[in-house]
Structures are given as C-alpha cells and as structure tokens.
Short mmCIF file of C-alpha atoms (C1' of nucleotides) in Angstrom, two decimals:
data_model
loop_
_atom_site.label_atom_id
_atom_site.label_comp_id
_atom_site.label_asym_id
_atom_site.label_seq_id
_atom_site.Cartn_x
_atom_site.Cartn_y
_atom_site.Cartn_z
CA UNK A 1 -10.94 -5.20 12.06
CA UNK A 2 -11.77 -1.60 11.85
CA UNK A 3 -15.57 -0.94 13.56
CA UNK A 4 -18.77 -0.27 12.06
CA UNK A 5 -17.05 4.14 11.25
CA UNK A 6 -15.28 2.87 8.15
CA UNK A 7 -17.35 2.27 5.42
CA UNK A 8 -17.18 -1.27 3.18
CA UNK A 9 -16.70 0.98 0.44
CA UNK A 10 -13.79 2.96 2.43
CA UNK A 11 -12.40 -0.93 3.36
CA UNK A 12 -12.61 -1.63 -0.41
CA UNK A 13 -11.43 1.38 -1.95
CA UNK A 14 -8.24 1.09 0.45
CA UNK A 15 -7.77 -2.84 -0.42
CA UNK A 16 -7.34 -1.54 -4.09
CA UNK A 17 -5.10 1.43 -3.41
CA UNK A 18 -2.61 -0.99 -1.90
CA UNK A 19 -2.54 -3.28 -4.63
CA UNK A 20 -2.25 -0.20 -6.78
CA UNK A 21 0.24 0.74 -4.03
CA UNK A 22 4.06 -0.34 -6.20
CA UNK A 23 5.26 1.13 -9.19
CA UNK A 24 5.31 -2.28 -10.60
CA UNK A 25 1.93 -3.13 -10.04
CA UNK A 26 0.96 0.18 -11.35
CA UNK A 27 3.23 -0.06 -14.32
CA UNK A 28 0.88 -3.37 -14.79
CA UNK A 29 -2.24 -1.78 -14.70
CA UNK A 30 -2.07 1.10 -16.52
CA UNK A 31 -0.59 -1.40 -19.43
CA UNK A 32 -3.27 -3.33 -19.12
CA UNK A 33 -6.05 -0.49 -19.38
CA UNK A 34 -4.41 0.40 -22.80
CA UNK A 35 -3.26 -3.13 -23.93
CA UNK A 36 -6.49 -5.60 -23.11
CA UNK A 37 -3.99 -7.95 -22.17
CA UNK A 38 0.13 -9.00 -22.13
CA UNK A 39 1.55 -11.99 -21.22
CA UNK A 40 4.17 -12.61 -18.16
CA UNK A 41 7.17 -13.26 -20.26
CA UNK A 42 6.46 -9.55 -21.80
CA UNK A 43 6.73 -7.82 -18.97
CA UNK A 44 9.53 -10.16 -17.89
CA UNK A 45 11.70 -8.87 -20.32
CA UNK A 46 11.04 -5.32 -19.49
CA UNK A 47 10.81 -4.78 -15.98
CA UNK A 48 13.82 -5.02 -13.57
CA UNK A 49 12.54 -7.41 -11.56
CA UNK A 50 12.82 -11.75 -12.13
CA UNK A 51 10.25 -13.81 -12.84
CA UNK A 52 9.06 -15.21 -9.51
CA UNK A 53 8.63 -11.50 -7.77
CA UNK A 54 6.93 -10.54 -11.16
CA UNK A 55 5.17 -13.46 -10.46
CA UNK A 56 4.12 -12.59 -7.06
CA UNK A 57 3.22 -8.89 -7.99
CA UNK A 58 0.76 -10.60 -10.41
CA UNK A 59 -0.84 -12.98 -7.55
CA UNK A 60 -1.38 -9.52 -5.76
CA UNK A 61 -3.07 -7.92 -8.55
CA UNK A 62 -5.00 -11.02 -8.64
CA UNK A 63 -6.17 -11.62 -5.39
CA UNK A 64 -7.36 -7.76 -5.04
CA UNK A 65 -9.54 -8.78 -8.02
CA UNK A 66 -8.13 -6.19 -10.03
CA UNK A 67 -6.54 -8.67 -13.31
CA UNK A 68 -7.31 -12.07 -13.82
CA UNK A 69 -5.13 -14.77 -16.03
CA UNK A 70 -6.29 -17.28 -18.48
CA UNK A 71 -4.42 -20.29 -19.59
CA UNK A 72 -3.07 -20.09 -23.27
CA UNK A 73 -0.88 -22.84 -24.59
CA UNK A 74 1.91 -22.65 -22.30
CA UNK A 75 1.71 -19.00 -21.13
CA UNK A 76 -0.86 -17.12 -19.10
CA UNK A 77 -2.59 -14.16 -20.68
CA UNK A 78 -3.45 -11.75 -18.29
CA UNK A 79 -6.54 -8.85 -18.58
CA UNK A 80 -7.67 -6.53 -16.16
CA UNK A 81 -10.79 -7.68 -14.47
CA UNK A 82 -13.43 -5.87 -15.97
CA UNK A 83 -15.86 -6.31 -13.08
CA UNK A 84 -13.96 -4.95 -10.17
CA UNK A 85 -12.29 -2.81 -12.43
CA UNK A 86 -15.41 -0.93 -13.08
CA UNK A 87 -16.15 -1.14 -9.08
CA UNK A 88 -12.30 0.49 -8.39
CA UNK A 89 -12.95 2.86 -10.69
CA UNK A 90 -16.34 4.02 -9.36
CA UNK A 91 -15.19 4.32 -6.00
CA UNK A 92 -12.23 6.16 -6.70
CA UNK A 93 -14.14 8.60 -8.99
CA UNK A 94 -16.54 9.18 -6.17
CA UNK A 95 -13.63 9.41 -3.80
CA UNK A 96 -11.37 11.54 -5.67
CA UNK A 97 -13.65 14.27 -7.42
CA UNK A 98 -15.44 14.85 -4.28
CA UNK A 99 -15.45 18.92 -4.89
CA UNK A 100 -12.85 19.97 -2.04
CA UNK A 101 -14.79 22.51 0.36
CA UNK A 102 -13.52 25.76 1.07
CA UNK A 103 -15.61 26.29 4.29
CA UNK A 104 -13.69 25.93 7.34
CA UNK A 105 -14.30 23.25 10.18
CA UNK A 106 -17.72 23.17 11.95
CA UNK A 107 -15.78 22.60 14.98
CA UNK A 108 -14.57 26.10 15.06
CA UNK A 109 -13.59 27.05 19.19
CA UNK B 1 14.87 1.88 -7.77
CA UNK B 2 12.81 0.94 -10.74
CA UNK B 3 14.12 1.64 -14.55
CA UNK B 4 13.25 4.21 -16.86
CA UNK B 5 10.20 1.80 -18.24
CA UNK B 6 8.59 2.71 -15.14
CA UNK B 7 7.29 6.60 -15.46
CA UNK B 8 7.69 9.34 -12.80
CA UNK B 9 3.74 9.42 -12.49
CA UNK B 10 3.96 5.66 -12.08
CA UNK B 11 5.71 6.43 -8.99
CA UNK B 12 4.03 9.09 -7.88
CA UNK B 13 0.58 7.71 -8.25
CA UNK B 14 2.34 4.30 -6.41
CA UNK B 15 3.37 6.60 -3.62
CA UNK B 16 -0.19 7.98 -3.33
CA UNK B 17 -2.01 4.71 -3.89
CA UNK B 18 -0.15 3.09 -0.85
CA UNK B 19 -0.96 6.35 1.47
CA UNK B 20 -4.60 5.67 0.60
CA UNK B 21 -3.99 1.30 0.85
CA UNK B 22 -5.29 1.36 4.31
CA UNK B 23 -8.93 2.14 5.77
CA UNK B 24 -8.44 4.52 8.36
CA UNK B 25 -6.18 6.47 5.95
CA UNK B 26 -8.98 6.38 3.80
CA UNK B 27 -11.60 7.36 6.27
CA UNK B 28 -9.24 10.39 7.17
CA UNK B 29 -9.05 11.38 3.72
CA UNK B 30 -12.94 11.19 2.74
CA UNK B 31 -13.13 12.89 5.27
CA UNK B 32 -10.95 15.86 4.61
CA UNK B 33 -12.37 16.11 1.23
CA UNK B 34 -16.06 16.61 2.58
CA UNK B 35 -15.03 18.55 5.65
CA UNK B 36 -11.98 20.90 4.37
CA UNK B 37 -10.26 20.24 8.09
CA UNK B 38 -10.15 17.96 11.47
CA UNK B 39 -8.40 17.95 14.46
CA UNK B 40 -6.58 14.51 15.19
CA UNK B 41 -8.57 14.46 19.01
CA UNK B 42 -12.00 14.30 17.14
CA UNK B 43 -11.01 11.41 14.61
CA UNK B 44 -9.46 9.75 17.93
CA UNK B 45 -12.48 9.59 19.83
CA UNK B 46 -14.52 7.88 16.60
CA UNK B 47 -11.80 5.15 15.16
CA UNK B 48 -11.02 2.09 17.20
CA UNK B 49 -7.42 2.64 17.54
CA UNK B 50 -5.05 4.99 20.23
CA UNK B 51 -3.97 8.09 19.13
CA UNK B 52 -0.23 7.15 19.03
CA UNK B 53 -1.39 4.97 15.75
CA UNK B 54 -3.56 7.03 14.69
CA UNK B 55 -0.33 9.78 14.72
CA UNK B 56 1.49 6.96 12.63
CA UNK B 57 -0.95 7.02 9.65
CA UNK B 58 -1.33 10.85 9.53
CA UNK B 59 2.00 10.74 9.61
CA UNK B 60 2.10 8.77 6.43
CA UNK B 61 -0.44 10.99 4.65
CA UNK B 62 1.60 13.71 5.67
CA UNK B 63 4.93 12.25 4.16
CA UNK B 64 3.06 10.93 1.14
CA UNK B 65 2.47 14.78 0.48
CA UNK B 66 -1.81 14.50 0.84
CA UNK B 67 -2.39 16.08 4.07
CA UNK B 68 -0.54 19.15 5.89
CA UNK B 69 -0.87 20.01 9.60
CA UNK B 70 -1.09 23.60 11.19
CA UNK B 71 -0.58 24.51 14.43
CA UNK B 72 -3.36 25.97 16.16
CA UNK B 73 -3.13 26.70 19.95
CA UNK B 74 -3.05 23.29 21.65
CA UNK B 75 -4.34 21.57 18.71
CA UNK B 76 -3.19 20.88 15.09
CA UNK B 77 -5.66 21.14 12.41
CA UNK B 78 -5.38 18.61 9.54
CA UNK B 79 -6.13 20.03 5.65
CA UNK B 80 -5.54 18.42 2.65
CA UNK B 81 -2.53 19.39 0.89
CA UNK B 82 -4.49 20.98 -2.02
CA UNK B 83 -1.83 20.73 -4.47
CA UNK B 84 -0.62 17.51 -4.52
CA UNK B 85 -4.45 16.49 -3.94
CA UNK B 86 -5.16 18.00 -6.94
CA UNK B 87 -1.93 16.04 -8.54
CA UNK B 88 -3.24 12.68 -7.14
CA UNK B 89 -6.76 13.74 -8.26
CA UNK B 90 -5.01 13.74 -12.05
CA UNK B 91 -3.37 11.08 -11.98
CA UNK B 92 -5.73 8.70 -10.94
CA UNK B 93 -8.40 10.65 -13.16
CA UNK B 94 -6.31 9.93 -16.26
CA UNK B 95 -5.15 6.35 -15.03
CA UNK B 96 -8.90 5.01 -14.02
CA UNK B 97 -10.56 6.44 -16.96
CA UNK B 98 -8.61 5.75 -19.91
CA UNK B 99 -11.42 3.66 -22.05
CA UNK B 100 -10.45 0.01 -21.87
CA UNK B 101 -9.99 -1.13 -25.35
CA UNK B 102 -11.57 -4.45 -26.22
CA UNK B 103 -8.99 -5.35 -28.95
CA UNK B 104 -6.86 -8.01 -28.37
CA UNK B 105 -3.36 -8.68 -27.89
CA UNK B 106 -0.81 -7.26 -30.19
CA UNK B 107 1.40 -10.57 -29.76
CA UNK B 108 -1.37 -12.65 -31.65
CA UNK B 109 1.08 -15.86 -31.87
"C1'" DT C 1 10.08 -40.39 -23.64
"C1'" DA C 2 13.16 -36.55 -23.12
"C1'" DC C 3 13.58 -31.54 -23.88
"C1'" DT C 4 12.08 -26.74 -23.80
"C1'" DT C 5 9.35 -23.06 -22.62
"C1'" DT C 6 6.59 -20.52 -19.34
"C1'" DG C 7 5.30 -19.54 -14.85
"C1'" DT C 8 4.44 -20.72 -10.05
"C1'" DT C 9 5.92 -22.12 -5.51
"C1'" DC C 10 9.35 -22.55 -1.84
"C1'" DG C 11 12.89 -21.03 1.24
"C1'" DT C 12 15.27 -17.25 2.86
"C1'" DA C 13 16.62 -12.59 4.24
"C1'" DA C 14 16.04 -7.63 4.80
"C1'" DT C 15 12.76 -4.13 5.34
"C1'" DT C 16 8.43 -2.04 6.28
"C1'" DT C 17 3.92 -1.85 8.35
"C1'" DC C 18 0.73 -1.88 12.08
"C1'" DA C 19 -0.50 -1.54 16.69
"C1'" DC C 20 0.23 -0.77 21.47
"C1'" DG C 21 1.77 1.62 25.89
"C1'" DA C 22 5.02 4.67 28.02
"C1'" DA C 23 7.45 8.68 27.90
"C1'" DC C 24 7.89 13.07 26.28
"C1'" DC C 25 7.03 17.97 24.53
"C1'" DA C 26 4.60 22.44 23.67
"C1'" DC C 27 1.61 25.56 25.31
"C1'" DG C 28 -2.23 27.84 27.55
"C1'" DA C 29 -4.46 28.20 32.11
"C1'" DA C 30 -4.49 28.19 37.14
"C1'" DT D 1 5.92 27.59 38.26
"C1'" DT D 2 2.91 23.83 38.17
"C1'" DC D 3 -0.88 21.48 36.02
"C1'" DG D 4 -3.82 19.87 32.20
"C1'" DT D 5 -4.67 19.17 27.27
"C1'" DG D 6 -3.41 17.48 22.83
"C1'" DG D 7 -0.16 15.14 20.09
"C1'" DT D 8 4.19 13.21 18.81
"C1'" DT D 9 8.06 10.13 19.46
"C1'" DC D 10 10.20 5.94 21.27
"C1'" DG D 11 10.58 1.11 22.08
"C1'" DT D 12 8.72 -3.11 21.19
"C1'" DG D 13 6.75 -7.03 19.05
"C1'" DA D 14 4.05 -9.51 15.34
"C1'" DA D 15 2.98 -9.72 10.78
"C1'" DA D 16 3.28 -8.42 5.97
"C1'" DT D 17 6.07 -6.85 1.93
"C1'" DT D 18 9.74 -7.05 -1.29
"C1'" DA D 19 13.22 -9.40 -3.63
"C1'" DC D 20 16.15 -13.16 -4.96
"C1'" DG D 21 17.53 -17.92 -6.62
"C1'" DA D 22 16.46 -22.75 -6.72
"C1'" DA D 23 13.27 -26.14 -7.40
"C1'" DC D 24 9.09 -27.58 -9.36
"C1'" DA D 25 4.93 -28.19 -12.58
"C1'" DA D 26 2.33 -28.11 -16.97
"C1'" DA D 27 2.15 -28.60 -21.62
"C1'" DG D 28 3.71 -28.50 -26.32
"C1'" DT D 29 7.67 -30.29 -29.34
"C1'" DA D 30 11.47 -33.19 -30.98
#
DNA sequence: TACTTTGTTCGTAATTTCACGAACCACGAA
DNA sequence: TTCGTGGTTCGTGAAATTACGAACAAAGTA
C-alpha cells in the first residue's frame, strides 16, 4: 500500500508493533520470553478476558509470526517463535537505540 | 481495563507499540530519531497520502506521548518527545532482550 | 460409545482505525 | 484588510479491532 519511501523493514517493524500493540498480547510475550512456553488454559485462568478472545489474541500473535503453538495431548503449547523473534528484535534494536541527534533540522529557513 | 496481572509497563509499552503498529508512523519516527526534527509539509510531499491523514497519525504519536510539536512561524516543527522516547527506548530494551531461556515448561504434566 | 477437557470458530455488537475531501484557522506578507 | 501558506478539524464511509457467548471439533478417558 504505502510506495517504494517506507522501507520493508519499516513495513515489518510496524506489523510487529501492532501485534505487540494490547496489553494482553504484551502480557503474552513478555511471559513467553521468560517462560519458553505456557499453555492457553494458563493464561485463561489469569487474564480477564474468556477463552475465545484469548483465543483470538493468540491467532494474532500467530499470524505476525511472533509465537507459534504445537499440539500436546489435548492442549496447545505455545513458544515464542524464535526466528522472527530474533528478526523483531533486531529491528527494533536498530530502530530504538538509534543515538537521538542533537543537531537541529537541515531544513533550517 | 485490564487487572492487576497486567503491569503498568505492560500498558505503557502496549500504548507505544500500537503508536509505532503502522508504517508511516514508523517512517515518521525513524525519521525523527536520525534527523532530531521535520516539518509535517516536507514528510507530505514524500508519503503517498494527503496531509489531513497524515495530521491523523502525528496526531497519534503525539497522544501516544512520542512526538511533540512547536510552533514555528507558519510551520510546526515535529521533535521527538525525548523523555518518553527514552521511556519507550527502556522498555522495549528490557522487554526484547531478556535472554530467552531454553528450559521447558514449569507445568511438565 | 458417551463424557470431559481444551481450544477454536462463528455470529454479533460496539468501538476504533484509516483514508479522503471540504472547511476552517492562524499568521505573515502584500 | 485581503491573500497565501501550512496545518488542523470535521464529516463521512469502509474496514479492522475488541469482546462476548454459543456452538463446534479433537482427542484422551470412563
């Protein structure tokens, strides 16, 4: 949609930040960078939310690439998706610890 | 909305994330943190969209607390909000990079 | 086979987002 | 005062998000 002026990475970086972009989802993610993994029923019991939106949360955090869920007996085990993980993380680092400049605009009239 | 599971920089990093969960928002902000400060009539002429949307999504970096406008004669000059970048900058800092553990599940059952 | 557990999908409703054009406002210049 | 310039706000649609409960599906257990 946008043209050729916004970077893939920019297009990427954003498609992350707004499936990082609900406390829920967050909540999620930062679990599962400590935990390795957690099942749905877990976080069922603790979040405020029912199932099915938990559910759909999850589907988002799956289809930006950013966990991924394996079948386990009945339940799903979820992880973070190491892969993409790695690629969020990159970009953000890049993105974020750009050193802020103190120099004031070129455009200066 | 959320419970208390869900932490204050939960929501604040939530908050930012969906600021930055679209591309031209992200363009803007890469580049404010190469260029220190733009003017919304040059990023107009450069992304594909009119200005009154492009007004909409500074507006939303503005109200998300990571940009600040200042008046200047006709113009207004766009700057990131330094301290809240540097808030953001934290948070997702200490959120990205905490060392994924390979362990597995506490719930082993 | 019937029951239970675990999660997903469906249908629905309220809200928010995204994008556009038109109208408007502030302010310096003619 | 009138005219540009530069942006914001308003009004409007179309689409996406968020949340819920009900229904459904898969798979192990009685």
């Amino acid at each position: 949609m946008p043209k050729e002026i916004i970077s893939n990475d920019q297009i990427k970086a954003a498609r992350y930040a707004k499936a990082m972009g609900h406390p829920i989802r967050m909540y999620v993610l930062e679990l599962l960078s400590r935990q390795s993994c957690c099942y749905s029923g877990d976080l069922s019991e603790v979040l405020p939310i029912v199932k099915s939106t938990l559910s759909q949360h999850l589907k988002e955090l799956k289809d930006a690439g950013l966990i991924q869920g394996e079948i386990e007996a009945p339940r799903i085990k979820y992880c973070l998706n190491k892969e993409n993980w790695k690629e969020a993380q990159e970009l953000f680092n890049r993105f974020l610890n750009n050193p802020v400049k103190i120099v004031d605009c070129q455009i200066d009239k």
